[in-house]
Amino acid sequence: MTTELRVLTPAEWDPFYTSLERAFGVAQSPEERQLYRDLTEFDRTLGVWEGESCVATAGSFSFRMTVPGGASLPVAAVTMVSVAATHRRRGVLTSMMRHQLDDVRARGEAVAVLVASEPMIYGRFGYGVGTFEMRAEIDTARVRIAVPEGTDDVRLRYAQVTDPDVHRTCEEIYARAVPGRPGMMARQPGWDRLPVLDPEKDREGATALQCVLAEAADGTVLGFARFRMKPQWSAAGADGVVFLEDLEAVGPRAPQVAAALWRFLFDLDLTSKLVALNRPSDDTWVHLVSDLRRSSLVLRDALHVRLVDVGAALEARTYRTPVDVVFEVEDAFCPWNEGRWRLTGDAKGAVCVRTADPADVALSVRELGAAYLGGFSLAALAAAGRVRELREGAVAQAAAAFGSDVAPWLPHGF
């Protein structure tokens, strides 16, 4: 039988999502399934059908992402990509990626991003790893945390995760944090439900989600932490685990607020381990602990970045140092990007236009995506042979300009 790729209709959502669950080997709770049904943008969602059976899926969400300089850029957040095991190696994935990137371009979005279940797949479609996420398992029975002066002035109080006022306050804190770090996504309507989705089947013996708010003396909320606790006992006694889901601190006193929240998590009774599930690679607690070696840091790829319109994407961000570089860009999958682009810019803004001038740096769109948010250095990519310098000093100039003062980070999936 032949297959047909088409835009999803609401009536097709259930077989579409069932096909996706089968491909990933999961069965989501009714709450999770309903959330993603509500969030689905049907005009951005694709199904491949063989008769009445859905054999492949792909979609994207409309987000706004912070880029270096603090601007908010519309991006296509690619998601729900799967191909049934019965239909591999038939070009199905390539056809969906082709349709999707053409659609992203038609919508005027300069960048597409995704979180990969299998990272090896997406490089051939021009995606480069743009951010890390850091996981830590901290032995809080042995590791101490030193806090900056003023931390004791921060007040902490428990709050109900399900309280609408508490939820709104946490979302306001998150929204204030978004412009300060590349890679963070502004929550679109409905997405505030994701961080507090709490299906019992996913707790693995831990408690329901708990919340602590951090306040100034006047009661102004400056930060929060959401976490779970898993009681465990060994022959020596209590040996529980704390699982940190979210922690944000904002404002001029953010260092003290963050330290107060981390200290609280370190000191919870009947626990001896703190598991931080997804934190930025430059997170503050790393500089406060007595023993990093007993904190078991693990870095893994997180956000993969694809420049769909090279000129518009490079103009959308600012640059840490002045830059004037001609890039020779290779992009076989989106050939409209191929050729020479002159980027001139600084901390106030940038212009990126086509040029016939000689190239200074040669690279593929994949490497531009990796460097775009400032998390990966063009100089490091050059040292790995992924970027070629054609004018002496050009890579160093570009690498300095593309850098970010803080590590880019994606705090939640999509």
Coordinates of N, CA and C in Angstrom, one line a residue, residues 31 161 193-203 207-210 228:
E31 N -4.3 12.2 32.1 CA -4.0 13.7 32.2 C -3.0 14.2 31.2
V161 N 1.1 23.3 45.7 CA 1.3 23.3 44.2 C 0.0 23.6 43.5
R193 N 0.6 24.4 32.5 CA 0.1 23.1 33.1 C 1.2 22.1 33.1
L194 N 2.2 22.2 32.2 CA 3.2 21.1 32.1 C 4.0 20.9 33.3
P195 N 4.6 22.0 33.9 CA 5.5 21.7 35.1 C 4.8 21.2 36.3
V196 N 3.5 21.3 36.4 CA 2.7 20.8 37.6 C 1.9 19.6 37.2
L197 N 2.1 19.0 36.0 CA 1.4 17.8 35.7 C 2.1 16.7 36.6
D198 N 1.2 16.0 37.3 CA 1.8 15.1 38.4 C 1.1 13.7 38.4
P199 N 1.2 13.0 37.3 CA 0.5 11.7 37.3 C 1.2 10.7 38.3
E200 N 0.4 10.0 39.0 CA 0.9 9.2 40.1 C 1.8 8.1 39.5
K201 N 1.5 7.6 38.3 CA 2.3 6.5 37.7 C 3.8 6.9 37.5
D202 N 4.1 8.2 37.4 CA 5.4 8.7 37.1 C 6.2 9.0 38.4
R203 N 5.6 8.9 39.5 CA 6.3 9.3 40.8 C 7.3 8.2 41.2
T207 N 6.8 11.3 46.6 CA 5.6 12.0 47.0 C 5.0 12.8 45.8
A208 N 3.8 13.3 46.0 CA 3.3 14.3 45.0 C 4.2 15.5 45.0
L209 N 4.1 16.3 44.0 CA 4.9 17.5 43.9 C 4.7 18.4 45.1
Q210 N 5.8 18.9 45.6 CA 5.8 19.9 46.7 C 6.4 21.2 46.3
R228 N 10.1 16.6 44.8 CA 9.4 15.4 45.4 C 10.4 14.8 46.4

